[in-house]
PDB file of C-alpha atoms in Angstrom:
ATOM      1  CA  MET O   1      97.320  84.425 120.805  1.00 39.00           C
ATOM      2  CA  VAL O   2      96.132  86.655 117.985  1.00 39.00           C
ATOM      3  CA  LYS O   3      96.663  85.413 114.492  1.00 37.00           C
ATOM      4  CA  PRO O   4      98.957  87.619 112.333  1.00 34.00           C
ATOM      5  CA  SER O   5      96.157  87.907 109.844  1.00 32.00           C
ATOM      6  CA  ALA O   6      94.130  89.827 112.302  1.00 36.00           C
ATOM      7  CA  ILE O   7      96.311  92.920 111.970  1.00 33.00           C
ATOM      8  CA  LEU O   8      93.949  95.666 111.098  1.00 34.00           C
ATOM      9  CA  LEU O   9      92.809  97.624 114.007  1.00 37.00           C
ATOM     10  CA  PRO O  10      90.455 100.110 112.473  1.00 37.00           C
ATOM     11  CA  LEU O  11      87.823  97.601 111.670  1.00 38.00           C
ATOM     12  CA  LEU O  12      85.829  99.005 114.558  1.00 38.00           C
ATOM     13  CA  LEU O  13      83.273  96.306 114.593  1.00 34.00           C
ATOM     14  CA  LEU O  14      81.141  95.596 117.639  1.00 31.00           C
ATOM     15  CA  THR O  15      78.139  93.355 118.271  1.00 29.00           C
ATOM     16  CA  ALA O  16      75.361  95.214 119.962  1.00 31.00           C
ATOM     17  CA  CYS O  17      73.505  94.247 123.122  1.00 31.00           C
ATOM     18  CA  VAL O  18      70.547  92.197 121.980  1.00 33.00           C
ATOM     19  CA  THR O  19      68.296  89.535 123.433  1.00 36.00           C
ATOM     20  CA  GLU O  20      69.798  86.621 121.499  1.00 39.00           C
ATOM     21  CA  PRO O  21      72.149  84.185 123.184  1.00 43.00           C
ATOM     22  CA  GLN O  22      75.794  85.314 123.628  1.00 46.00           C
ATOM     23  CA  SER O  23      77.163  82.705 121.101  1.00 41.00           C
ATOM     24  CA  LYS O  24      74.862  83.900 118.404  1.00 39.00           C
ATOM     25  CA  GLN O  25      75.732  87.552 119.049  1.00 44.00           C
ATOM     26  CA  LYS O  26      79.460  86.893 118.050  1.00 43.00           C
ATOM     27  CA  SER O  27      78.481  85.139 114.830  1.00 31.00           C
ATOM     28  CA  GLN O  28      75.760  87.616 113.845  1.00 31.00           C
ATOM     29  CA  VAL O  29      76.946  91.132 113.932  1.00 36.00           C
ATOM     30  CA  GLN O  30      73.934  93.288 114.694  1.00 30.00           C
ATOM     31  CA  THR O  31      75.408  96.742 114.363  1.00 36.00           C
ATOM     32  CA  GLU O  32      78.647  98.759 114.078  1.00 61.00           C
ATOM     33  CA  ARG O  33      79.371 101.101 117.015  1.00 74.00           C
ATOM     34  CA  ILE O  34      81.652 103.796 115.894  1.00 82.00           C
ATOM     35  CA  MET O  35      81.891 107.274 117.390  1.00 81.00           C
ATOM     36  CA  THR O  36      83.192 110.035 115.142  1.00 87.00           C
ATOM     37  CA  VAL O  37      84.118 113.657 115.995  1.00 89.00           C
ATOM     38  CA  ALA O  38      85.477 116.275 113.606  1.00 92.00           C
ATOM     39  CA  SER O  39      87.137 119.644 114.191  1.00 93.00           C
ATOM     40  CA  GLY O  40      88.358 122.531 112.164  1.00 94.00           C
ATOM     41  CA  ASP O  41      87.365 124.201 108.905  1.00 93.00           C
ATOM     42  CA  ILE O  42      87.351 122.014 105.742  1.00 93.00           C
ATOM     43  CA  SER O  43      86.435 124.918 103.393  1.00 92.00           C
ATOM     44  CA  PHE O  44      90.102 125.415 102.539  1.00 92.00           C
ATOM     45  CA  ILE O  45      89.594 122.497 100.158  1.00 92.00           C
ATOM     46  CA  SER O  46      88.286 124.643  97.317  1.00 86.00           C
ATOM     47  CA  SER O  47      87.266 123.450  93.834  1.00 84.00           C
ATOM     48  CA  ASP O  48      90.784 124.082  92.666  1.00 85.00           C
ATOM     49  CA  ASN O  49      92.318 121.803  95.268  1.00 87.00           C
ATOM     50  CA  GLN O  50      92.368 118.400  93.644  1.00 93.00           C
ATOM     51  CA  ARG O  51      95.899 117.172  94.232  1.00 96.00           C
ATOM     52  CA  PHE O  52      96.714 115.473  97.602  1.00 97.00           C
ATOM     53  CA  ALA O  53      99.623 113.649  99.170  1.00 97.00           C
ATOM     54  CA  LEU O  54     100.148 111.606 102.270  1.00 97.00           C
ATOM     55  CA  HIS O  55     101.842 113.650 104.875  1.00 96.00           C
ATOM     56  CA  PRO O  56     105.490 112.522 105.060  1.00 93.00           C
ATOM     57  CA  ASN O  57     105.706 113.393 108.858  1.00 92.00           C
ATOM     58  CA  PHE O  58     102.248 112.422 110.183  1.00 93.00           C
ATOM     59  CA  SER O  59     101.750 108.697 109.835  1.00 93.00           C
ATOM     60  CA  LYS O  60     101.815 107.252 113.405  1.00 92.00           C
ATOM     61  CA  LEU O  61     100.894 103.825 114.874  1.00 91.00           C
ATOM     62  CA  ALA O  62     100.493 103.126 118.515  1.00 88.00           C
ATOM     63  CA  VAL O  63      99.643  99.420 118.447  1.00 86.00           C
ATOM     64  CA  ASP O  64     100.881  96.345 120.291  1.00 83.00           C
ATOM     65  CA  ASN O  65     103.093  93.515 119.015  1.00 82.00           C
ATOM     66  CA  THR O  66     100.193  91.496 117.853  1.00 78.00           C
ATOM     67  CA  VAL O  67      99.913  93.829 114.828  1.00 80.00           C
ATOM     68  CA  ASP O  68     102.170  93.816 111.813  1.00 84.00           C
ATOM     69  CA  SER O  69     102.893  97.484 111.770  1.00 87.00           C
ATOM     70  CA  ASN O  70     104.281  97.546 108.218  1.00 90.00           C
ATOM     71  CA  ALA O  71     101.186  95.872 106.848  1.00 88.00           C
ATOM     72  CA  LEU O  72      98.848  98.135 108.796  1.00 88.00           C
ATOM     73  CA  MET O  73     100.731 101.285 107.638  1.00 92.00           C
ATOM     74  CA  HIS O  74     100.451 100.110 103.972  1.00 92.00           C
ATOM     75  CA  ARG O  75      96.724  99.313 104.307  1.00 91.00           C
ATOM     76  CA  MET O  76      95.975 102.638 105.947  1.00 94.00           C
ATOM     77  CA  GLN O  77      97.773 104.484 103.257  1.00 95.00           C
ATOM     78  CA  GLN O  78      96.083 102.505 100.548  1.00 95.00           C
ATOM     79  CA  ALA O  79      92.574 102.870 101.973  1.00 96.00           C
ATOM     80  CA  ILE O  80      93.142 106.685 102.201  1.00 97.00           C
ATOM     81  CA  ILE O  81      94.449 106.877  98.603  1.00 97.00           C
ATOM     82  CA  ASP O  82      91.625 104.682  97.277  1.00 97.00           C
ATOM     83  CA  THR O  83      88.986 106.653  99.006  1.00 97.00           C
ATOM     84  CA  MET O  84      90.276 110.017  97.842  1.00 97.00           C
ATOM     85  CA  MET O  85      90.695 108.834  94.282  1.00 97.00           C
ATOM     86  CA  THR O  86      87.095 107.570  94.325  1.00 96.00           C
ATOM     87  CA  LYS O  87      86.005 110.984  95.386  1.00 96.00           C
ATOM     88  CA  GLY O  88      87.811 112.391  92.224  1.00 95.00           C
ATOM     89  CA  TYR O  89      91.104 113.683  93.812  1.00 97.00           C
ATOM     90  CA  GLN O  90      94.506 113.080  92.310  1.00 97.00           C
ATOM     91  CA  HIS O  91      97.198 111.348  94.463  1.00 98.00           C
ATOM     92  CA  VAL O  92     100.672 112.782  94.013  1.00 97.00           C
ATOM     93  CA  HIS O  93     103.977 112.506  96.021  1.00 96.00           C
ATOM     94  CA  PRO O  94     104.718 115.181  98.576  1.00 94.00           C
ATOM     95  CA  GLN O  95     107.519 116.675  96.581  1.00 94.00           C
ATOM     96  CA  ASP O  96     105.158 117.166  93.530  1.00 95.00           C
ATOM     97  CA  MET O  97     103.477 120.241  95.127  1.00 94.00           C
ATOM     98  CA  PRO O  98     100.074 118.822  96.273  1.00 96.00           C
ATOM     99  CA  ASP O  99      97.288 121.248  97.147  1.00 96.00           C
ATOM    100  CA  PHE O 100      96.843 119.439 100.501  1.00 97.00           C
ATOM    101  CA  LEU O 101      98.286 116.761 102.659  1.00 97.00           C
ATOM    102  CA  ILE O 102      96.637 113.996 104.679  1.00 98.00           C
ATOM    103  CA  GLY O 103      98.196 112.651 107.824  1.00 97.00           C
ATOM    104  CA  PHE O 104      96.887 109.804 109.975  1.00 96.00           C
ATOM    105  CA  GLY O 105      97.255 108.074 113.322  1.00 93.00           C
ATOM    106  CA  VAL O 106      96.045 104.694 114.484  1.00 92.00           C
ATOM    107  CA  ALA O 107      96.100 103.543 118.187  1.00 89.00           C
ATOM    108  CA  PHE O 108      94.974 100.769 120.474  1.00 87.00           C
ATOM    109  CA  GLU O 109      93.745 102.017 123.793  1.00 82.00           C
ATOM    110  CA  SER O 110      96.244  99.782 125.521  1.00 81.00           C
ATOM    111  CA  GLN O 111      98.947 101.846 123.833  1.00 84.00           C
ATOM    112  CA  LEU O 112      97.367 105.323 123.880  1.00 79.00           C
ATOM    113  CA  SER O 113      94.591 106.244 126.257  1.00 81.00           C
ATOM    114  CA  ASP O 114      91.597 108.531 125.574  1.00 80.00           C
ATOM    115  CA  ALA O 115      93.225 111.124 127.933  1.00 82.00           C
ATOM    116  CA  GLN O 116      96.469 111.128 125.925  1.00 85.00           C
ATOM    117  CA  ILE O 117      94.499 111.441 122.654  1.00 85.00           C
ATOM    118  CA  LEU O 118      92.605 114.396 124.071  1.00 83.00           C
ATOM    119  CA  GLN O 119      95.944 115.954 125.139  1.00 81.00           C
ATOM    120  CA  ASP O 120      97.563 115.425 121.748  1.00 85.00           C
ATOM    121  CA  THR O 121      94.724 116.265 119.450  1.00 84.00           C
ATOM    122  CA  GLY O 122      92.149 118.186 121.502  1.00 81.00           C
ATOM    123  CA  MET O 123      89.583 115.670 120.514  1.00 79.00           C
ATOM    124  CA  VAL O 124      87.975 112.656 122.135  1.00 75.00           C
ATOM    125  CA  ALA O 125      85.182 110.368 120.714  1.00 70.00           C
ATOM    126  CA  GLY O 126      84.006 109.173 124.039  1.00 71.00           C
ATOM    127  CA  LEU O 127      83.265 105.504 123.144  1.00 71.00           C
ATOM    128  CA  SER O 128      82.239 103.570 126.188  1.00 67.00           C
ATOM    129  CA  GLU O 129      83.472 100.054 126.929  1.00 67.00           C
ATOM    130  CA  GLN O 130      80.358  99.314 128.891  1.00 68.00           C
ATOM    131  CA  GLY O 131      78.680  96.045 127.998  1.00 71.00           C
ATOM    132  CA  VAL O 132      81.638  94.942 125.793  1.00 69.00           C
ATOM    133  CA  ASP O 133      83.740  91.809 126.380  1.00 69.00           C
ATOM    134  CA  MET O 134      87.176  93.387 126.125  1.00 70.00           C
ATOM    135  CA  SER O 135      88.755  89.934 125.832  1.00 69.00           C
ATOM    136  CA  GLU O 136      87.276  89.694 122.359  1.00 70.00           C
ATOM    137  CA  TYR O 137      87.834  93.389 121.239  1.00 75.00           C
ATOM    138  CA  GLU O 138      90.433  96.151 121.498  1.00 72.00           C
ATOM    139  CA  LYS O 139      89.277  99.700 121.709  1.00 78.00           C
ATOM    140  CA  SER O 140      90.804 101.517 118.653  1.00 84.00           C
ATOM    141  CA  SER O 141      91.146 105.082 117.449  1.00 89.00           C
ATOM    142  CA  VAL O 142      91.867 106.347 113.959  1.00 93.00           C
ATOM    143  CA  LEU O 143      92.681 110.033 113.340  1.00 94.00           C
ATOM    144  CA  LEU O 144      92.872 111.747 109.972  1.00 97.00           C
ATOM    145  CA  MET O 145      94.323 115.216 109.692  1.00 96.00           C
ATOM    146  CA  LEU O 146      94.226 117.493 106.541  1.00 97.00           C
ATOM    147  CA  PHE O 147      96.841 120.182 106.089  1.00 97.00           C
ATOM    148  CA  ALA O 148      97.058 123.028 103.595  1.00 95.00           C
ATOM    149  CA  ALA O 149     100.211 122.827 101.616  1.00 90.00           C
ATOM    150  CA  ASN O 150     103.243 124.075 103.518  1.00 86.00           C
ATOM    151  CA  GLU O 151     101.334 124.501 106.813  1.00 92.00           C
ATOM    152  CA  VAL O 152     102.503 122.865 109.950  1.00 92.00           C
ATOM    153  CA  ARG O 153      99.132 122.639 111.802  1.00 94.00           C
ATOM    154  CA  PRO O 154      96.155 120.622 110.449  1.00 95.00           C
ATOM    155  CA  ARG O 155      93.167 122.635 109.191  1.00 96.00           C
ATOM    156  CA  TRP O 156      90.740 119.779 109.795  1.00 97.00           C
ATOM    157  CA  LYS O 157      90.715 116.619 111.823  1.00 96.00           C
ATOM    158  CA  VAL O 158      88.411 113.704 112.200  1.00 95.00           C
ATOM    159  CA  LEU O 159      88.711 111.041 114.963  1.00 93.00           C
ATOM    160  CA  ALA O 160      86.844 107.694 114.791  1.00 92.00           C
ATOM    161  CA  GLN O 161      86.747 105.259 117.692  1.00 87.00           C
ATOM    162  CA  GLY O 162      85.386 101.800 117.772  1.00 81.00           C
ATOM    163  CA  PHE O 163      86.201  98.223 118.643  1.00 77.00           C
ATOM    164  CA  THR O 164      88.502  95.895 116.700  1.00 73.00           C
ATOM    165  CA  ASP O 165      87.401  92.243 116.570  1.00 69.00           C
ATOM    166  CA  LEU O 166      90.633  90.402 117.482  1.00 61.00           C
ATOM    167  CA  GLU O 167      89.686  87.401 115.274  1.00 63.00           C
ATOM    168  CA  GLN O 168      88.787  89.294 112.202  1.00 61.00           C
ATOM    169  CA  HIS O 169      90.194  87.888 108.931  1.00 45.00           C
ATOM    170  CA  LEU O 170      92.316  90.009 106.699  1.00 49.00           C
ATOM    171  CA  ASP O 171      90.074  90.159 103.706  1.00 50.00           C
ATOM    172  CA  GLU O 172      87.108  91.324 105.723  1.00 55.00           C
ATOM    173  CA  SER O 173      89.415  93.797 107.556  1.00 70.00           C
ATOM    174  CA  SER O 174      90.525  95.578 104.376  1.00 76.00           C
ATOM    175  CA  GLU O 175      86.920  95.938 103.208  1.00 81.00           C
ATOM    176  CA  ARG O 176      85.849  97.522 106.604  1.00 82.00           C
ATOM    177  CA  LEU O 177      89.000  99.831 106.616  1.00 87.00           C
ATOM    178  CA  HIS O 178      87.918 101.116 103.248  1.00 90.00           C
ATOM    179  CA  HIS O 179      84.428 101.671 104.469  1.00 90.00           C
ATOM    180  CA  LEU O 180      85.709 103.459 107.569  1.00 91.00           C
ATOM    181  CA  MET O 181      87.872 105.855 105.360  1.00 95.00           C
ATOM    182  CA  HIS O 182      84.884 106.500 103.112  1.00 94.00           C
ATOM    183  CA  ASN O 183      82.778 107.542 106.208  1.00 93.00           C
ATOM    184  CA  MET O 184      85.551 109.632 107.766  1.00 95.00           C
ATOM    185  CA  LEU O 185      86.272 111.529 104.546  1.00 96.00           C
ATOM    186  CA  ALA O 186      82.631 111.992 103.575  1.00 95.00           C
ATOM    187  CA  ALA O 187      82.794 115.709 104.393  1.00 94.00           C
ATOM    188  CA  LEU O 188      85.234 116.374 101.580  1.00 94.00           C
ATOM    189  CA  PRO O 189      83.459 117.473  98.358  1.00 93.00           C
ATOM    190  CA  ASN O 190      83.564 114.955  95.432  1.00 92.00           C
ATOM    191  CA  ARG O 191      85.502 115.976  92.357  1.00 86.00           C
ATOM    192  CA  ASP O 192      84.023 115.050  89.000  1.00 73.00           C
TER     193      ASP O 192
END
């Protein structure tokens, strides 16, 4: 059974195929394998657009019962806010007239297949499970969507897919989640 502390799925950490013994591979992570794809036009984020809010209607989780959904929701929101503030943006509440909104989705493949993600988002990262011991990992997807204020459809989307280590500790998970958000939002210009 998975420990409740192993709640964060977007850690997306995977050991690579190397020539070391299997037991050593697990303890010594050789590489991260994360596939990322983006779609849309991010140029709507002009130099005047500095205020953002989390989208009140687009924060979705499709995870199994081994995950504390409330904790995951909070950690996702905090990682997005922290990353955006580090880039120089100002976080406001949706009712405070933000310049743009950020929505997100997180899914385990056991709950939402690549085919369904493609149908829902028009995107697929195409991460292969070949060579992966799926008893130790869960294939996971994280979607971020940026909306212009008062628009229903996102203007820009980025999808990352990788493998969650089912025995990852909470402290390490939070750090990797922040790293993932930094990479996914790297296309946004910094504000100084």
